Amino acid sequence: MDNVLEIKQLTKTFGEQLVLDDVSLSLKKGMIYGLLGANGAGKTTIIKAIFDLVKPNSGEIYLFNEKMPQAVDQFKKLGSIIETPVFYENMTVEENLLLHCDYMGEQFKVNVDKVLQDVGLSEAKGKMIDQLSLGMKQRLGLGRALLNEPQLLILDEPINGLDPEGIIDFRNLILRINQTYGTTVLISSHILIEVFKIADTIGIVAKGKLIKEVGKKELEEMDMDIEEYYLSLV
Ligand code: ATP
């Protein structure tokens, strides 16, 4: 009942290259799952497969217990940042969100103010995009992903280019969204500190394989430097 996302034995090749090798993982309602792995490990391919942007060779994906790709209707319960968010530069922050609702559904326009508040951009709503810092743009990207009040937020490397302070701010923001609305989160990263501390479970991906899943408690109790631990696995 509480299954939000289930991936079963996903395999994908691009030409001769085995990019995903028998990947299985599952997200229960309300959890934050961190997908951690080096560049090229296969994280984006997993995420693209969820959105049916990549066709797996084999395996199954279930969204809210419905099998993909038949379950495309479930996409309306998702919010995502898949690539660096792009905005209309000659519009304000607020206009960008309103425009997004034009395409996604007029009914979401009532959420614009709440979303701006949630991501800490209320005071910047009249600013043009080129007046925003990178951190603000990333938060606006998150705000846009939240407009439809998603039950599952899928974030692929959402903080690329942020400095350590920006990473911590963004991480805390995700945690707050998760705690306030119970939103389930799948976040991918190649940066350990991006997911460590907020993820309930971290799935470590290396060369297309999910080599280890480790729970928050296990991580906290670990008598080993977390970076050393990670490096010992990959
Ligand atoms: P990154 O953080 O660099 O995006 P990643 O873990 O998300 O890393 P993927 O983007 O999933 O990795 O890529 C996994 C592998 O699949 C890489 O070797 C990549 O070059 C390859 N790959 C991805 N998409 C394609 C494609 N459309 N055609 C061929 N190879 C691809």
mmCIF file of N, CA, C and O in Angstrom, residues 48-55 61-79 148:
data_model
loop_
_atom_site.group_PDB
_atom_site.id
_atom_site.type_symbol
_atom_site.label_atom_id
_atom_site.label_comp_id
_atom_site.label_asym_id
_atom_site.label_seq_id
_atom_site.Cartn_x
_atom_site.Cartn_y
_atom_site.Cartn_z
ATOM 1 N N LYS A 48 15.859 8.272 -15.751
ATOM 2 C CA LYS A 48 15.200 8.413 -17.059
ATOM 3 C C LYS A 48 14.273 7.230 -17.336
ATOM 4 O O LYS A 48 13.229 7.374 -17.959
ATOM 5 N N ALA A 49 14.663 6.052 -16.857
ATOM 6 C CA ALA A 49 13.805 4.877 -17.057
ATOM 7 C C ALA A 49 12.477 5.053 -16.306
ATOM 8 O O ALA A 49 11.422 4.649 -16.801
ATOM 9 N N ILE A 50 12.543 5.672 -15.128
ATOM 10 C CA ILE A 50 11.297 5.896 -14.360
ATOM 11 C C ILE A 50 10.340 6.759 -15.185
ATOM 12 O O ILE A 50 9.139 6.521 -15.215
ATOM 13 N N PHE A 51 10.903 7.743 -15.886
ATOM 14 C CA PHE A 51 10.071 8.651 -16.685
ATOM 15 C C PHE A 51 9.828 8.122 -18.098
ATOM 16 O O PHE A 51 9.350 8.862 -18.949
ATOM 17 N N ASP A 52 10.205 6.891 -18.329
ATOM 18 C CA ASP A 52 10.002 6.271 -19.632
ATOM 19 C C ASP A 52 10.780 6.990 -20.744
ATOM 20 O O ASP A 52 10.400 6.947 -21.909
ATOM 21 N N LEU A 53 11.861 7.667 -20.358
ATOM 22 C CA LEU A 53 12.695 8.358 -21.341
ATOM 23 C C LEU A 53 13.783 7.429 -21.860
ATOM 24 O O LEU A 53 14.429 7.705 -22.855
ATOM 25 N N VAL A 54 14.001 6.347 -21.124
ATOM 26 C CA VAL A 54 14.937 5.306 -21.524
ATOM 27 C C VAL A 54 14.171 3.996 -21.420
ATOM 28 O O VAL A 54 13.478 3.760 -20.434
ATOM 29 N N LYS A 55 14.243 3.179 -22.472
ATOM 30 C CA LYS A 55 13.549 1.884 -22.449
ATOM 31 C C LYS A 55 14.506 0.818 -21.934
ATOM 32 O O LYS A 55 15.538 0.564 -22.574
ATOM 33 N N ILE A 61 9.172 -1.485 -13.566
ATOM 34 C CA ILE A 61 9.086 -0.296 -12.712
ATOM 35 C C ILE A 61 7.620 -0.099 -12.338
ATOM 36 O O ILE A 61 6.741 -0.138 -13.207
ATOM 37 N N TYR A 62 7.394 0.093 -11.056
ATOM 38 C CA TYR A 62 6.032 0.350 -10.566
ATOM 39 C C TYR A 62 5.999 1.706 -9.889
ATOM 40 O O TYR A 62 6.832 2.006 -9.024
ATOM 41 N N LEU A 63 5.032 2.527 -10.290
ATOM 42 C CA LEU A 63 4.813 3.816 -9.631
ATOM 43 C C LEU A 63 3.493 3.713 -8.895
ATOM 44 O O LEU A 63 2.455 3.433 -9.517
ATOM 45 N N PHE A 64 3.513 3.904 -7.608
ATOM 46 C CA PHE A 64 2.308 3.794 -6.785
ATOM 47 C C PHE A 64 1.567 2.495 -7.114
ATOM 48 O O PHE A 64 0.362 2.484 -7.370
ATOM 49 N N ASN A 65 2.354 1.418 -7.176
ATOM 50 C CA ASN A 65 1.844 0.062 -7.413
ATOM 51 C C ASN A 65 1.299 -0.186 -8.812
ATOM 52 O O ASN A 65 0.710 -1.231 -9.063
ATOM 53 N N GLU A 66 1.486 0.766 -9.703
ATOM 54 C CA GLU A 66 1.042 0.534 -11.085
ATOM 55 C C GLU A 66 2.243 0.372 -11.992
ATOM 56 O O GLU A 66 3.215 1.139 -11.893
ATOM 57 N N LYS A 67 2.144 -0.599 -12.877
ATOM 58 C CA LYS A 67 3.303 -0.933 -13.703
ATOM 59 C C LYS A 67 3.507 0.075 -14.842
ATOM 60 O O LYS A 67 2.554 0.445 -15.526
ATOM 61 N N MET A 68 4.757 0.462 -15.009
ATOM 62 C CA MET A 68 5.127 1.325 -16.140
ATOM 63 C C MET A 68 5.346 0.443 -17.368
ATOM 64 O O MET A 68 5.736 -0.708 -17.218
ATOM 65 N N PRO A 69 5.178 0.953 -18.586
ATOM 66 C CA PRO A 69 4.831 2.342 -18.899
ATOM 67 C C PRO A 69 3.324 2.622 -18.905
ATOM 68 O O PRO A 69 2.927 3.756 -19.155
ATOM 69 N N GLN A 70 2.525 1.606 -18.593
ATOM 70 C CA GLN A 70 1.074 1.837 -18.613
ATOM 71 C C GLN A 70 0.657 2.874 -17.565
ATOM 72 O O GLN A 70 -0.413 3.475 -17.669
ATOM 73 N N ALA A 71 1.511 3.053 -16.565
ATOM 74 C CA ALA A 71 1.129 3.904 -15.429
ATOM 75 C C ALA A 71 1.449 5.383 -15.648
ATOM 76 O O ALA A 71 1.589 6.127 -14.680
ATOM 77 N N VAL A 72 1.562 5.821 -16.908
ATOM 78 C CA VAL A 72 1.975 7.214 -17.144
ATOM 79 C C VAL A 72 1.077 8.233 -16.435
ATOM 80 O O VAL A 72 1.507 9.334 -16.119
ATOM 81 N N ASP A 73 -0.148 7.829 -16.177
ATOM 82 C CA ASP A 73 -1.065 8.727 -15.477
ATOM 83 C C ASP A 73 -0.531 9.093 -14.087
ATOM 84 O O ASP A 73 -0.863 10.146 -13.541
ATOM 85 N N GLN A 74 0.294 8.216 -13.544
ATOM 86 C CA GLN A 74 0.867 8.471 -12.214
ATOM 87 C C GLN A 74 1.897 9.605 -12.254
ATOM 88 O O GLN A 74 2.280 10.117 -11.200
ATOM 89 N N PHE A 75 2.315 9.986 -13.454
ATOM 90 C CA PHE A 75 3.307 11.074 -13.557
ATOM 91 C C PHE A 75 2.792 12.358 -12.925
ATOM 92 O O PHE A 75 3.572 13.205 -12.517
ATOM 93 N N LYS A 76 1.469 12.506 -12.865
ATOM 94 C CA LYS A 76 0.953 13.760 -12.303
ATOM 95 C C LYS A 76 1.210 13.861 -10.793
ATOM 96 O O LYS A 76 1.106 14.928 -10.213
ATOM 97 N N LYS A 77 1.613 12.739 -10.200
ATOM 98 C CA LYS A 77 1.962 12.765 -8.768
ATOM 99 C C LYS A 77 3.452 13.025 -8.556
ATOM 100 O O LYS A 77 3.938 12.963 -7.438
ATOM 101 N N LEU A 78 4.179 13.247 -9.651
ATOM 102 C CA LEU A 78 5.629 13.418 -9.542
ATOM 103 C C LEU A 78 6.037 14.874 -9.722
ATOM 104 O O LEU A 78 5.393 15.628 -10.438
ATOM 105 N N GLY A 79 7.135 15.226 -9.070
ATOM 106 C CA GLY A 79 7.803 16.496 -9.330
ATOM 107 C C GLY A 79 9.249 16.147 -9.587
ATOM 108 O O GLY A 79 9.764 15.192 -9.009
ATOM 109 N N ASN A 148 2.802 21.200 -8.309
ATOM 110 C CA ASN A 148 1.663 20.266 -8.374
ATOM 111 C C ASN A 148 1.528 19.428 -7.098
ATOM 112 O O ASN A 148 0.865 18.398 -7.104
#
